[in-house]
Coordinates of C-alpha atoms in Angstrom, one line a residue:
Chain A
M16 CA -106.3 -22.7 -78.4
T17 CA -109.7 -24.1 -77.6
T18 CA -110.4 -22.3 -74.4
I19 CA -113.7 -21.7 -72.9
T20 CA -113.0 -18.0 -73.3
R21 CA -112.5 -18.4 -77.0
R22 CA -115.7 -20.4 -77.4
A23 CA -117.8 -18.0 -75.4
L24 CA -116.5 -15.2 -77.6
G25 CA -116.3 -17.1 -80.8
L26 CA -119.2 -15.3 -82.2
V27 CA -117.9 -11.9 -81.5
T28 CA -114.5 -12.8 -82.9
A29 CA -115.9 -14.3 -86.0
A30 CA -118.1 -11.3 -86.6
S31 CA -115.1 -9.0 -86.1
F32 CA -113.0 -10.9 -88.6
T33 CA -115.7 -10.6 -91.2
A34 CA -116.2 -6.9 -90.5
L35 CA -112.5 -6.3 -90.7
A36 CA -112.3 -8.0 -94.1
A37 CA -115.4 -6.3 -95.4
T38 CA -114.6 -2.7 -94.5
G39 CA -110.9 -2.8 -95.1
A40 CA -110.4 -1.6 -91.5
L41 CA -106.6 -1.9 -92.0
A42 CA -106.5 1.6 -93.2
Q43 CA -108.3 3.0 -90.1
E44 CA -106.4 4.9 -87.4
K45 CA -105.1 2.9 -84.5
R46 CA -107.4 2.3 -81.6
I47 CA -105.7 2.1 -78.2
I48 CA -106.9 -0.3 -75.6
A49 CA -105.0 0.1 -72.3
V50 CA -105.1 -2.8 -69.8
S51 CA -104.3 -2.0 -66.2
I52 CA -103.9 -5.0 -63.9
P53 CA -102.1 -6.0 -60.7
A54 CA -98.6 -7.2 -61.0
A55 CA -97.9 -10.9 -60.7
T56 CA -97.4 -11.2 -57.0
H57 CA -99.1 -14.6 -56.5
G58 CA -100.5 -17.4 -58.5
W59 CA -103.8 -16.0 -59.6
T60 CA -102.5 -12.6 -60.6
G61 CA -99.6 -14.4 -62.3
G62 CA -102.3 -16.0 -64.4
V63 CA -104.0 -12.7 -65.1
V64 CA -100.8 -11.2 -66.4
Y65 CA -100.2 -14.3 -68.6
H66 CA -103.7 -14.2 -70.1
A67 CA -103.5 -10.4 -70.6
E68 CA -100.3 -10.7 -72.5
Q69 CA -101.6 -13.6 -74.6
A70 CA -104.7 -11.5 -75.5
E71 CA -102.4 -8.6 -76.4
K72 CA -100.4 -10.8 -78.9
E73 CA -103.5 -12.4 -80.4
I74 CA -105.6 -9.3 -80.8
E75 CA -102.7 -7.2 -82.2
A76 CA -102.0 -10.0 -84.7
A77 CA -105.7 -10.3 -85.6
F78 CA -106.6 -6.6 -85.8
P79 CA -103.7 -4.4 -87.0
N80 CA -105.8 -1.3 -86.2
I81 CA -105.8 -2.1 -82.5
D82 CA -102.9 -1.4 -80.1
V83 CA -103.2 -3.2 -76.7
I84 CA -101.0 -1.8 -73.9
V85 CA -100.7 -4.0 -70.8
K86 CA -99.5 -2.3 -67.7
T87 CA -99.0 -4.1 -64.4
S88 CA -98.9 -2.4 -61.0
P89 CA -97.7 -3.8 -57.6
S90 CA -100.2 -1.7 -55.5
A91 CA -103.3 0.4 -55.6
T92 CA -101.3 3.6 -55.4
A93 CA -99.0 2.4 -58.2
Q94 CA -102.1 1.6 -60.3
V95 CA -103.5 5.1 -59.9
S96 CA -100.1 6.5 -61.1
A97 CA -100.1 4.0 -64.0
L98 CA -103.6 5.2 -65.0
E99 CA -102.4 8.8 -64.9
D100 CA -99.3 8.0 -67.0
L101 CA -101.3 6.0 -69.5
A102 CA -103.9 8.7 -70.0
A103 CA -101.3 11.5 -70.2
A104 CA -99.3 9.8 -72.8
Q105 CA -102.0 9.2 -75.4
K106 CA -105.7 9.3 -76.0
L107 CA -107.1 6.0 -74.8
D108 CA -110.0 4.6 -76.7
A109 CA -110.7 2.0 -74.0
L110 CA -109.4 1.0 -70.6
V111 CA -109.7 -2.5 -69.3
I112 CA -109.0 -2.4 -65.6
L113 CA -108.8 -5.0 -62.9
P114 CA -108.7 -2.6 -59.9
F115 CA -106.5 -3.4 -56.9
T116 CA -109.2 -2.0 -54.6
S117 CA -112.6 -0.7 -55.4
E118 CA -112.5 2.5 -53.2
E119 CA -109.2 3.9 -54.2
L120 CA -109.5 3.3 -58.0
T121 CA -113.0 4.7 -58.5
G122 CA -112.0 8.4 -58.7
P123 CA -109.0 7.9 -61.0
V124 CA -111.0 5.7 -63.4
E125 CA -113.8 8.3 -63.4
Q126 CA -111.2 10.8 -64.6
V127 CA -110.2 8.5 -67.5
K128 CA -113.8 8.1 -68.4
A129 CA -114.3 11.9 -68.5
A130 CA -111.9 12.0 -71.5
G131 CA -114.3 9.8 -73.4
T132 CA -112.7 6.5 -72.8
F133 CA -114.7 3.2 -72.9
I134 CA -114.3 1.6 -69.5
A135 CA -114.3 -2.2 -68.9
V136 CA -114.0 -3.3 -65.3
V137 CA -112.9 -6.8 -64.4
D138 CA -113.3 -8.9 -61.2
R139 CA -113.4 -6.3 -58.4
G140 CA -116.0 -3.7 -59.1
L141 CA -115.7 0.1 -58.6
T142 CA -117.7 1.8 -55.9
D143 CA -119.8 3.6 -58.5
P144 CA -121.0 1.1 -61.1
A145 CA -122.3 3.9 -63.3
I146 CA -118.7 4.6 -64.4
Q147 CA -118.2 1.2 -66.2
D148 CA -119.5 0.5 -69.7
L149 CA -118.7 -3.1 -69.3
Y150 CA -118.3 -5.3 -66.3
V151 CA -116.7 -8.8 -66.5
A152 CA -116.4 -10.9 -63.3
G153 CA -116.5 -14.4 -61.9
D154 CA -119.2 -15.5 -59.6
N155 CA -117.6 -15.8 -56.1
L156 CA -120.9 -16.8 -54.4
A157 CA -121.3 -19.6 -56.9
V158 CA -117.7 -20.7 -56.3
G159 CA -118.6 -21.4 -52.7
A160 CA -122.1 -22.5 -53.3
N161 CA -121.4 -25.0 -56.1
T162 CA -118.6 -26.6 -54.1
A163 CA -120.8 -26.9 -51.0
K164 CA -123.6 -28.4 -53.0
W165 CA -121.3 -31.1 -54.5
L166 CA -119.8 -31.7 -51.1
A167 CA -123.1 -32.0 -49.3
E168 CA -124.3 -34.6 -51.9
K169 CA -121.2 -36.7 -51.7
L170 CA -121.1 -36.6 -47.9
G171 CA -124.8 -37.5 -47.7
N172 CA -125.5 -34.2 -45.8
E173 CA -123.6 -35.5 -42.8
G174 CA -120.1 -34.9 -41.6
K175 CA -117.5 -32.4 -40.3
V176 CA -115.6 -30.0 -42.5
V177 CA -112.9 -27.3 -41.9
V178 CA -112.5 -24.2 -44.1
L179 CA -109.5 -22.1 -44.9
R180 CA -110.1 -18.4 -45.7
G181 CA -108.0 -16.1 -48.0
I182 CA -107.3 -12.5 -47.2
P183 CA -110.1 -10.4 -45.7
T184 CA -111.7 -9.0 -48.9
V185 CA -115.1 -8.9 -50.5
I186 CA -114.1 -11.8 -52.8
D187 CA -113.2 -14.0 -49.8
D188 CA -116.4 -13.0 -47.9
E189 CA -118.6 -13.9 -50.9
R190 CA -117.0 -17.3 -51.4
I191 CA -117.4 -18.1 -47.7
Q192 CA -121.0 -16.8 -47.7
G193 CA -121.9 -18.9 -50.7
F194 CA -120.4 -22.0 -49.1
T195 CA -121.8 -21.5 -45.6
E196 CA -125.3 -20.7 -46.8
V197 CA -125.6 -24.0 -48.6
I198 CA -124.0 -25.9 -45.7
K199 CA -126.5 -24.4 -43.3
G200 CA -129.3 -26.3 -45.0
T201 CA -127.6 -29.6 -44.2
N202 CA -126.4 -31.6 -41.1
I203 CA -122.8 -30.9 -42.0
E204 CA -120.9 -29.2 -39.3
I205 CA -118.3 -26.5 -40.1
L206 CA -115.7 -27.1 -37.4
D207 CA -113.6 -24.1 -38.0
I208 CA -112.9 -21.2 -40.4
Q209 CA -109.5 -19.4 -40.2
Y210 CA -107.4 -17.2 -42.5
A211 CA -104.4 -18.6 -44.4
N212 CA -104.2 -15.5 -46.7
W213 CA -104.2 -17.4 -50.0
N214 CA -100.7 -18.6 -49.1
Q215 CA -99.5 -22.1 -49.6
D216 CA -97.2 -22.0 -46.6
E217 CA -99.8 -20.6 -44.2
A218 CA -102.3 -23.1 -45.4
F219 CA -99.9 -26.0 -44.6
T220 CA -99.4 -24.7 -41.1
L221 CA -103.1 -24.0 -40.5
M222 CA -104.1 -27.5 -41.8
Q223 CA -101.5 -29.1 -39.4
D224 CA -103.2 -27.2 -36.6
Y225 CA -106.7 -28.2 -37.7
L226 CA -105.5 -31.8 -37.7
A227 CA -104.1 -31.5 -34.2
K228 CA -107.3 -29.9 -33.0
Y229 CA -109.9 -32.2 -34.5
P230 CA -109.7 -36.0 -34.4
Q231 CA -112.3 -36.4 -37.1
I232 CA -112.4 -34.3 -40.3
D233 CA -114.4 -35.5 -43.3
A234 CA -113.6 -32.8 -45.8
V235 CA -111.6 -29.6 -46.2
W236 CA -112.5 -26.6 -48.4
A237 CA -109.5 -24.4 -49.1
N238 CA -111.4 -21.8 -51.2
D239 CA -108.3 -21.4 -53.4
D240 CA -106.0 -23.8 -55.2
D241 CA -102.8 -22.3 -53.9
M242 CA -103.9 -23.0 -50.4
L243 CA -105.2 -26.5 -51.4
L244 CA -101.7 -27.6 -52.3
G245 CA -100.5 -26.7 -48.7
V246 CA -103.5 -28.6 -47.3
L247 CA -102.8 -31.7 -49.3
E248 CA -99.2 -31.7 -48.2
A249 CA -100.2 -31.4 -44.5
V250 CA -102.8 -34.2 -44.8
K251 CA -100.3 -36.5 -46.6
E252 CA -97.7 -35.9 -44.0
S253 CA -100.1 -36.6 -41.1
G254 CA -101.0 -40.0 -42.5
R255 CA -104.7 -39.3 -41.6
T256 CA -107.0 -41.3 -43.9
E257 CA -110.5 -40.2 -42.8
I258 CA -110.4 -37.0 -44.9
R259 CA -112.5 -38.0 -47.9
Y260 CA -112.3 -34.7 -49.8
A261 CA -110.0 -31.7 -50.0
L262 CA -111.3 -29.1 -52.4
G263 CA -110.0 -25.8 -53.7
G264 CA -111.1 -23.5 -56.5
N265 CA -109.6 -21.0 -59.0
G266 CA -108.4 -23.2 -61.8
M267 CA -104.7 -23.6 -61.0
K268 CA -103.2 -26.0 -63.5
D269 CA -101.7 -28.3 -61.0
V270 CA -105.1 -28.8 -59.4
I271 CA -106.8 -29.3 -62.8
E272 CA -104.2 -32.0 -63.5
L273 CA -105.4 -33.7 -60.3
V274 CA -109.0 -33.5 -61.5
M275 CA -108.0 -34.8 -64.9
A276 CA -106.2 -37.7 -63.3
G277 CA -109.4 -38.6 -61.3
D278 CA -107.8 -38.0 -57.9
P279 CA -110.0 -39.5 -55.2
V280 CA -109.5 -36.7 -52.7
T281 CA -109.7 -33.8 -55.2
P282 CA -112.0 -35.0 -57.9
I283 CA -113.5 -31.6 -58.7
S284 CA -112.6 -27.9 -58.7
T285 CA -114.5 -24.7 -59.3
P286 CA -113.1 -22.1 -61.7
Y287 CA -112.5 -18.5 -60.9
P288 CA -110.4 -18.2 -64.0
P289 CA -107.7 -15.6 -64.4
S290 CA -108.5 -15.8 -68.1
M291 CA -111.5 -13.5 -67.4
I292 CA -109.2 -10.6 -68.2
K293 CA -108.8 -12.1 -71.7
S294 CA -112.6 -12.3 -72.1
A295 CA -112.8 -8.7 -71.3
I296 CA -110.1 -7.6 -73.7
Y297 CA -111.6 -9.6 -76.5
M298 CA -115.0 -8.1 -75.8
V299 CA -113.6 -4.6 -75.9
A300 CA -111.8 -5.4 -79.2
G301 CA -115.1 -6.5 -80.6
Q302 CA -116.5 -3.1 -79.8
F303 CA -113.9 -1.4 -82.0
T304 CA -113.6 -3.9 -84.8
G305 CA -116.9 -5.6 -85.3
Q306 CA -119.3 -2.9 -84.4
A307 CA -120.6 -5.3 -81.8
P308 CA -121.7 -3.0 -79.0
M309 CA -120.5 -4.3 -75.6
R310 CA -122.3 -2.8 -72.7
G311 CA -123.6 -4.3 -69.5
S312 CA -122.5 -7.0 -67.0
F313 CA -121.0 -10.3 -67.9
K314 CA -120.8 -12.8 -65.1
L315 CA -118.8 -16.0 -65.7
D316 CA -120.3 -19.1 -64.4
A317 CA -118.5 -21.2 -61.8
P318 CA -119.5 -24.7 -63.0
L319 CA -117.8 -27.7 -61.5
I320 CA -114.7 -28.8 -63.2
T321 CA -114.8 -32.5 -63.5
P322 CA -112.6 -35.1 -65.3
E323 CA -115.0 -34.9 -68.3
N324 CA -114.7 -31.1 -68.9
A325 CA -111.3 -30.3 -67.2
E326 CA -109.5 -29.9 -70.5
Q327 CA -111.4 -26.8 -71.3
F328 CA -110.0 -25.2 -68.1
Y329 CA -106.4 -26.4 -68.6
F330 CA -103.8 -23.9 -69.9
P331 CA -100.5 -25.8 -69.8
D332 CA -98.4 -22.8 -70.8
S333 CA -99.8 -20.5 -68.1
P334 CA -97.7 -20.1 -65.0
F335 CA -100.9 -20.6 -62.9
Chain B
M3 CA -79.0 -13.5 -8.3
T4 CA -75.6 -13.5 -6.6
A5 CA -76.4 -17.0 -5.3
A6 CA -77.2 -18.1 -8.8
I7 CA -73.9 -16.6 -10.1
A8 CA -71.9 -18.1 -7.2
S9 CA -73.4 -21.5 -7.6
R10 CA -72.5 -21.5 -11.3
S11 CA -69.2 -19.8 -11.0
A12 CA -67.5 -23.1 -11.9
G13 CA -69.5 -23.3 -15.1
P14 CA -68.3 -21.9 -18.3
R15 CA -70.7 -19.0 -18.4
R16 CA -72.6 -17.1 -15.7
I17 CA -76.4 -17.4 -15.8
R18 CA -78.2 -14.2 -15.4
W19 CA -81.9 -14.0 -14.7
A20 CA -82.4 -11.4 -17.3
D21 CA -81.3 -13.9 -19.9
M22 CA -83.9 -16.3 -18.7
G23 CA -86.7 -14.0 -19.8
P24 CA -87.5 -15.5 -23.1
F25 CA -87.4 -19.1 -21.7
I26 CA -89.8 -18.1 -18.9
A27 CA -92.1 -16.4 -21.4
L28 CA -92.0 -19.6 -23.6
A29 CA -92.8 -21.7 -20.5
V30 CA -95.8 -19.4 -19.7
V31 CA -97.1 -19.6 -23.3
V32 CA -96.8 -23.4 -23.3
L33 CA -98.5 -23.6 -19.9
V34 CA -101.4 -21.5 -21.2
G35 CA -101.5 -23.8 -24.2
V36 CA -101.9 -26.9 -22.1
M37 CA -104.8 -25.3 -20.3
I38 CA -106.5 -24.2 -23.5
N39 CA -106.5 -27.4 -25.4
S40 CA -105.4 -30.9 -24.4
S41 CA -104.3 -31.8 -27.8
F42 CA -101.7 -29.0 -27.6
L43 CA -99.2 -31.4 -25.9
S44 CA -99.8 -34.3 -28.3
G45 CA -96.6 -35.6 -29.9
T46 CA -97.7 -34.7 -33.4
N47 CA -98.7 -31.1 -32.5
I48 CA -95.5 -30.4 -30.7
A49 CA -93.4 -32.0 -33.4
N50 CA -95.3 -29.9 -36.0
V51 CA -94.8 -26.6 -34.2
V52 CA -91.1 -27.2 -33.4
T53 CA -90.4 -28.4 -36.9
R54 CA -92.0 -25.5 -38.7
S55 CA -90.4 -22.9 -36.4
A56 CA -87.0 -24.3 -37.7
F57 CA -87.0 -21.9 -40.7
V58 CA -87.5 -18.7 -38.7
A59 CA -85.1 -20.0 -36.0
I60 CA -82.3 -20.8 -38.4
I61 CA -82.6 -17.5 -40.3
A62 CA -82.9 -15.7 -36.9
V63 CA -79.5 -17.2 -35.8
G64 CA -78.0 -15.4 -38.7
A65 CA -80.0 -12.2 -37.8
T66 CA -78.5 -12.4 -34.3
F67 CA -75.1 -11.9 -35.8
V68 CA -76.2 -9.1 -38.0
I69 CA -78.2 -7.3 -35.3
S70 CA -75.6 -7.7 -32.6
S71 CA -72.9 -6.3 -34.9
G72 CA -75.0 -3.2 -35.3
G73 CA -76.8 -4.1 -38.6
L74 CA -80.3 -5.0 -39.7
D75 CA -81.4 -7.2 -42.6
L76 CA -84.9 -6.7 -44.0
S77 CA -84.2 -8.8 -47.1
V78 CA -84.1 -12.3 -45.5
G79 CA -87.7 -13.3 -46.5
S80 CA -87.2 -12.2 -50.1
M81 CA -83.7 -13.7 -50.1
M82 CA -85.1 -17.0 -48.9
A83 CA -87.6 -17.1 -51.8
F84 CA -84.9 -16.2 -54.3
V85 CA -82.4 -18.7 -53.0
T86 CA -85.2 -21.4 -52.9
G87 CA -86.0 -20.6 -56.6
I88 CA -82.4 -20.8 -57.7
M89 CA -81.9 -24.1 -55.8
I90 CA -84.9 -25.7 -57.4
L91 CA -83.9 -24.5 -60.9
A92 CA -80.4 -25.9 -60.3
M93 CA -81.7 -29.2 -59.0
N94 CA -84.1 -29.5 -62.0
R95 CA -81.3 -28.7 -64.4
L96 CA -78.9 -31.2 -62.8
E97 CA -81.4 -34.0 -62.4
P98 CA -81.1 -35.6 -65.8
S99 CA -77.3 -36.1 -65.4
M100 CA -77.0 -36.6 -61.7
G101 CA -80.2 -38.2 -60.5
G102 CA -80.7 -38.0 -56.7
Y103 CA -77.3 -36.3 -56.3
A104 CA -78.7 -33.2 -57.9
I105 CA -80.2 -32.5 -54.5
V106 CA -76.8 -32.3 -52.8
A107 CA -75.4 -30.3 -55.7
G108 CA -78.4 -28.0 -55.6
A109 CA -78.0 -27.5 -51.9
G110 CA -74.3 -26.5 -52.6
V111 CA -75.5 -24.0 -55.2
G112 CA -77.9 -22.6 -52.6
L113 CA -75.2 -22.1 -50.0
V114 CA -73.0 -20.3 -52.5
V115 CA -75.9 -18.1 -53.7
G116 CA -77.0 -17.4 -50.1
A117 CA -73.5 -16.4 -49.1
L118 CA -73.2 -14.1 -52.2
C119 CA -76.5 -12.5 -51.4
G120 CA -75.3 -11.8 -47.9
L121 CA -72.0 -10.5 -49.3
L122 CA -73.9 -8.1 -51.5
N123 CA -75.9 -6.8 -48.6
G124 CA -72.8 -6.5 -46.5
L125 CA -70.8 -4.7 -49.2
I126 CA -73.6 -2.2 -49.8
V127 CA -73.7 -1.4 -46.1
T128 CA -69.9 -1.3 -45.4
V129 CA -68.3 -0.3 -48.6
G130 CA -71.2 1.7 -49.9
K131 CA -71.8 3.2 -46.4
I132 CA -75.5 3.0 -46.7
E133 CA -77.7 2.5 -43.7
P134 CA -78.5 -1.3 -43.3
F135 CA -82.2 -0.5 -43.1
I136 CA -82.2 1.2 -46.5
A137 CA -79.6 -1.1 -48.2
T138 CA -81.6 -4.2 -47.3
L139 CA -84.9 -2.5 -48.0
G140 CA -83.5 -2.1 -51.5
T141 CA -82.3 -5.7 -51.8
M142 CA -85.6 -6.9 -50.3
G143 CA -87.4 -5.5 -53.3
I144 CA -84.8 -6.9 -55.7
F145 CA -84.9 -10.4 -54.4
R146 CA -88.7 -10.4 -54.3
A147 CA -88.9 -9.1 -57.9
L148 CA -86.4 -11.7 -59.1
I149 CA -88.4 -14.7 -57.7
T150 CA -91.6 -13.2 -59.2
W151 CA -89.9 -12.8 -62.5
M152 CA -88.2 -16.3 -62.4
S153 CA -91.6 -17.9 -61.7
D154 CA -93.7 -15.7 -64.0
G155 CA -95.8 -14.8 -61.0
G156 CA -96.7 -18.5 -60.7
S157 CA -94.6 -21.2 -59.1
I158 CA -91.3 -23.0 -59.7
P159 CA -91.9 -26.7 -58.8
I160 CA -89.2 -29.2 -58.2
E161 CA -89.0 -32.3 -60.5
R162 CA -91.3 -35.1 -59.4
S163 CA -88.5 -37.6 -59.4
L164 CA -86.6 -35.5 -56.8
R165 CA -89.6 -35.1 -54.5
E166 CA -89.4 -38.5 -52.9
P167 CA -85.7 -38.7 -52.2
Y168 CA -85.8 -35.1 -50.9
R169 CA -88.8 -35.5 -48.6
P170 CA -87.0 -36.8 -45.6
V171 CA -85.0 -33.5 -45.2
Y172 CA -88.2 -31.9 -43.9
F173 CA -90.5 -34.8 -43.0
G174 CA -87.9 -37.3 -41.8
N175 CA -86.7 -38.3 -38.3
L176 CA -83.3 -39.1 -36.9
L177 CA -83.5 -41.0 -33.6
G178 CA -87.1 -39.7 -33.3
I179 CA -86.1 -36.1 -33.8
P180 CA -87.3 -34.3 -36.9
V181 CA -84.5 -33.5 -39.3
P182 CA -85.2 -29.7 -39.5
V183 CA -84.9 -29.6 -35.6
I184 CA -81.5 -31.3 -35.8
L185 CA -80.4 -28.9 -38.4
T186 CA -81.6 -26.0 -36.2
L187 CA -79.7 -27.4 -33.3
I188 CA -76.5 -27.7 -35.3
V189 CA -76.8 -24.1 -36.6
V190 CA -77.5 -22.8 -33.1
L191 CA -74.6 -24.7 -31.6
V192 CA -72.2 -23.5 -34.2
G193 CA -73.7 -20.0 -33.9
A194 CA -73.3 -20.0 -30.1
F195 CA -69.8 -21.2 -30.4
V196 CA -68.8 -18.5 -32.9
L197 CA -70.5 -15.7 -31.0
Y198 CA -69.4 -16.6 -27.5
R199 CA -66.1 -18.4 -27.9
T200 CA -64.2 -16.9 -30.9
K201 CA -62.4 -13.7 -31.5
Y202 CA -64.8 -13.0 -34.3
G203 CA -67.8 -13.2 -31.9
R204 CA -66.2 -10.7 -29.5
R205 CA -65.4 -8.4 -32.4
C206 CA -69.0 -8.7 -33.6
M207 CA -70.3 -7.5 -30.2
A208 CA -67.6 -4.8 -30.0
A209 CA -68.6 -3.4 -33.4
G210 CA -72.2 -3.4 -32.4
S211 CA -71.8 -1.8 -29.0
N212 CA -69.5 1.1 -30.1
A213 CA -68.1 1.1 -33.6
D214 CA -65.7 3.9 -32.9
V215 CA -64.2 2.3 -29.8
A216 CA -63.9 -1.0 -31.7
R217 CA -62.1 0.7 -34.6
F218 CA -59.6 2.4 -32.2
S219 CA -58.9 -1.0 -30.7
G220 CA -58.0 -2.4 -34.1
V221 CA -61.2 -4.1 -35.1
S222 CA -62.0 -3.8 -38.7
V223 CA -65.7 -2.9 -38.2
A224 CA -66.4 -3.1 -41.9
K225 CA -65.0 -6.6 -42.2
V226 CA -66.9 -7.8 -39.1
R227 CA -70.2 -6.4 -40.3
T228 CA -69.8 -7.8 -43.9
M229 CA -69.0 -11.2 -42.5
A230 CA -72.2 -11.0 -40.3
F231 CA -74.3 -10.5 -43.5
V232 CA -72.5 -13.4 -45.1
I233 CA -73.4 -15.6 -42.1
Q234 CA -76.9 -14.4 -42.5
G235 CA -77.0 -15.4 -46.1
L236 CA -75.6 -18.9 -45.3
C237 CA -78.3 -19.3 -42.6
V238 CA -81.0 -18.3 -45.2
A239 CA -79.6 -21.0 -47.6
I240 CA -79.7 -23.6 -44.8
A241 CA -83.3 -22.7 -44.1
A242 CA -84.1 -22.9 -47.8
I243 CA -82.6 -26.4 -48.0
C244 CA -85.0 -27.8 -45.5
Y245 CA -87.9 -25.6 -46.8
I246 CA -88.0 -27.0 -50.3
P247 CA -89.1 -30.5 -49.5
R248 CA -92.0 -29.1 -47.5
L249 CA -94.1 -27.9 -50.4
G250 CA -91.8 -28.6 -53.3
A251 CA -92.1 -25.2 -54.9
A252 CA -90.9 -21.6 -54.8
T253 CA -93.6 -18.9 -55.3
P254 CA -93.7 -15.1 -55.1
T255 CA -95.2 -15.4 -51.7
T256 CA -92.6 -17.8 -50.3
G257 CA -91.1 -16.3 -47.1
Q258 CA -93.3 -13.2 -47.3
L259 CA -93.0 -11.0 -44.1
W260 CA -90.5 -13.5 -42.6
E261 CA -88.1 -10.7 -42.0
L262 CA -90.5 -9.3 -39.4
Q263 CA -90.9 -12.6 -37.7
V264 CA -87.1 -13.1 -37.7
I265 CA -86.5 -9.6 -36.2
T266 CA -89.2 -10.2 -33.6
A267 CA -87.7 -13.6 -32.6
V268 CA -84.3 -12.0 -32.2
V269 CA -85.6 -9.1 -30.1
I270 CA -87.9 -11.3 -27.9
G271 CA -84.8 -13.5 -27.4
G272 CA -82.9 -10.7 -25.7
T273 CA -80.6 -9.4 -28.4
A274 CA -80.5 -5.6 -28.4
L275 CA -81.8 -4.1 -31.6
R276 CA -79.2 -1.3 -31.3
G277 CA -76.4 -4.0 -31.3
G278 CA -73.7 -5.0 -28.9
K279 CA -75.6 -7.8 -27.1
A280 CA -76.4 -11.2 -28.6
R281 CA -78.4 -14.1 -27.2
V282 CA -78.5 -17.0 -29.7
W283 CA -80.4 -19.4 -27.5
G284 CA -82.9 -16.7 -26.6
T285 CA -83.4 -16.2 -30.4
V286 CA -84.5 -19.8 -30.7
A287 CA -86.8 -19.4 -27.7
G288 CA -88.2 -16.3 -29.5
A289 CA -88.9 -18.2 -32.7
L290 CA -90.6 -20.9 -30.7
I291 CA -92.8 -18.4 -28.8
L292 CA -94.0 -16.9 -32.2
E293 CA -94.9 -20.3 -33.6
V294 CA -96.5 -21.5 -30.4
I295 CA -98.7 -18.4 -30.2
A296 CA -99.9 -18.9 -33.8
N297 CA -100.6 -22.5 -33.1
L298 CA -102.6 -21.7 -29.9
M299 CA -104.6 -19.1 -31.8
V300 CA -105.9 -21.9 -34.0
L301 CA -106.3 -24.4 -31.3
S302 CA -108.4 -22.1 -29.1
N303 CA -111.9 -21.2 -29.9
M304 CA -112.0 -18.0 -27.8
V305 CA -111.0 -15.3 -30.3
S306 CA -112.8 -14.2 -33.4
E307 CA -110.8 -15.0 -36.5
Y308 CA -110.6 -11.3 -37.2
L309 CA -108.8 -10.6 -34.0
V310 CA -106.1 -13.3 -34.0
A311 CA -103.4 -11.0 -35.2
A312 CA -104.3 -8.5 -32.5
V313 CA -103.9 -11.1 -29.8
Q314 CA -100.6 -12.2 -31.2
G315 CA -99.4 -8.6 -31.1
V316 CA -100.5 -8.1 -27.5
I317 CA -98.7 -11.3 -26.4
I318 CA -95.5 -10.3 -28.1
I319 CA -95.6 -6.9 -26.4
L320 CA -96.4 -8.5 -23.1
A321 CA -93.4 -10.9 -23.5
M322 CA -91.1 -7.9 -24.2
L323 CA -92.5 -6.0 -21.1
A324 CA -92.0 -9.1 -18.9
H325 CA -88.5 -9.3 -20.2
R326 CA -87.8 -5.7 -19.3
F327 CA -89.2 -6.0 -15.8
I328 CA -87.4 -9.2 -15.0
K329 CA -84.2 -7.1 -15.4

């Protein structure tokens, strides 16, 4: 496992191992880290569940005094109930939470915090940032902006692009904002922006409609790899050859494979890796085992994934 | 109206204006489309729209049976994802030994699984005597969870070697007509024949309009309704067969919310939601209306992306109102 996550946290982990050996922490009482995440209902959350479960296995094997409990919930309401159940059953030393929605989860997480639990928030923030001890997230603005910068350079600041949006959420708004702000500074025209709800099927349909509506499209930005696969299929079927680039983002392994193979239409991607949950769990583990205080905000970069570095973002065993 | 009936009295079936509602609505939507964007009528666009409405149309033919017999099936979208997943797994498993024939065998597996899923729904409703709404709400969750579990929340892709030989089933043409459209036509023709010309079809309608009366006249309402759910399952499997080559994978979002589209198509088509009245051709018109509206929303530049769903909702309600007043 030579993932970027592991590298970034290599220091923490190494420090923890040493600390563990030095202090004979084996004899310590169990520390409980509860992890509350959305259930695997689509690709990205499927990846989140996978990485959380991997982290659970690895951390429990490495640190016998830590017990990681992963709990998935299919909705915001269910997640609130899950929090109540978790907190009622035992004293939680830490909670790593990827909240379904910011508004609904803020109160319940505050309740957990009141019992003295260390709170790590991942991806979507809470309405009151004062509750969190640690915040780990990707950079959605950069996902859009970095893609746009690359695209503008490749197109020579000229051309016509279409954009597919996800579900109306803050994440989607930020990506679109990052993208459009960069494009505004060029002569590139954004022909259209419509919702395809991060759904492969809907993206296929929407791309077919874009192709019918616009005789000339130079590039497509799908904002997400699930949608990109639908886009690629629609373009392939149409037989249109003027589309020079079709780009996504998120780090789906099928798309990373395209990048690794040097695909001419999808030569790059931008990560918004579901493995960020793993980063957060490792950080919290460091807090309890290595006396490595973990407080503050940690924003993952969204660097371009290119054929040269794609391997670092490739998790062949992950479902996503 | 009398003139219309009289002039067609020699025909096999009387034409009533009320039944023309969905087709008139479809014509109006198409006319609006032509005015909004000239590329609407382009061959590719029409072919795309008609082809992708095939899934909802095929499933909705099955739903016409279920609804007209007095049932309701909310599980079709989830069932579609589940059957798609099973089919892909079967095809991938059979591919090493059977090569391209794995597609045919997998399709067979899909039909069997679809029929069994329908049978399960039917038995819960008829033998278990549970309201169809609740029974299929339950199986909707079961099928959706199973596909999510089977795919680990990610996707189940079909073997690369099967993609090319399978592609024509969605993207191919026969005499210039897309294959999914031909499949839809076959399903509709068979569906219309069974509903309008067979004893089973009449029993279906009888069970839906008044179950007690049907029972007194010797119709086994339970059998008829169970059979309707099995037909629904088969239709879902047929839709799945032509869905797989489109994107080559099953995911937890496959067929999401299709049950609502299917029910909308059936109702716009003139089938009564309370049962007893079935309009198979109207159902197809309903499916086309839904797809054309969605297509037009993208082709037009008039509406904010935030309001697209609202406009679609308004048009659906208008179509239903027009339908009512034409009567």
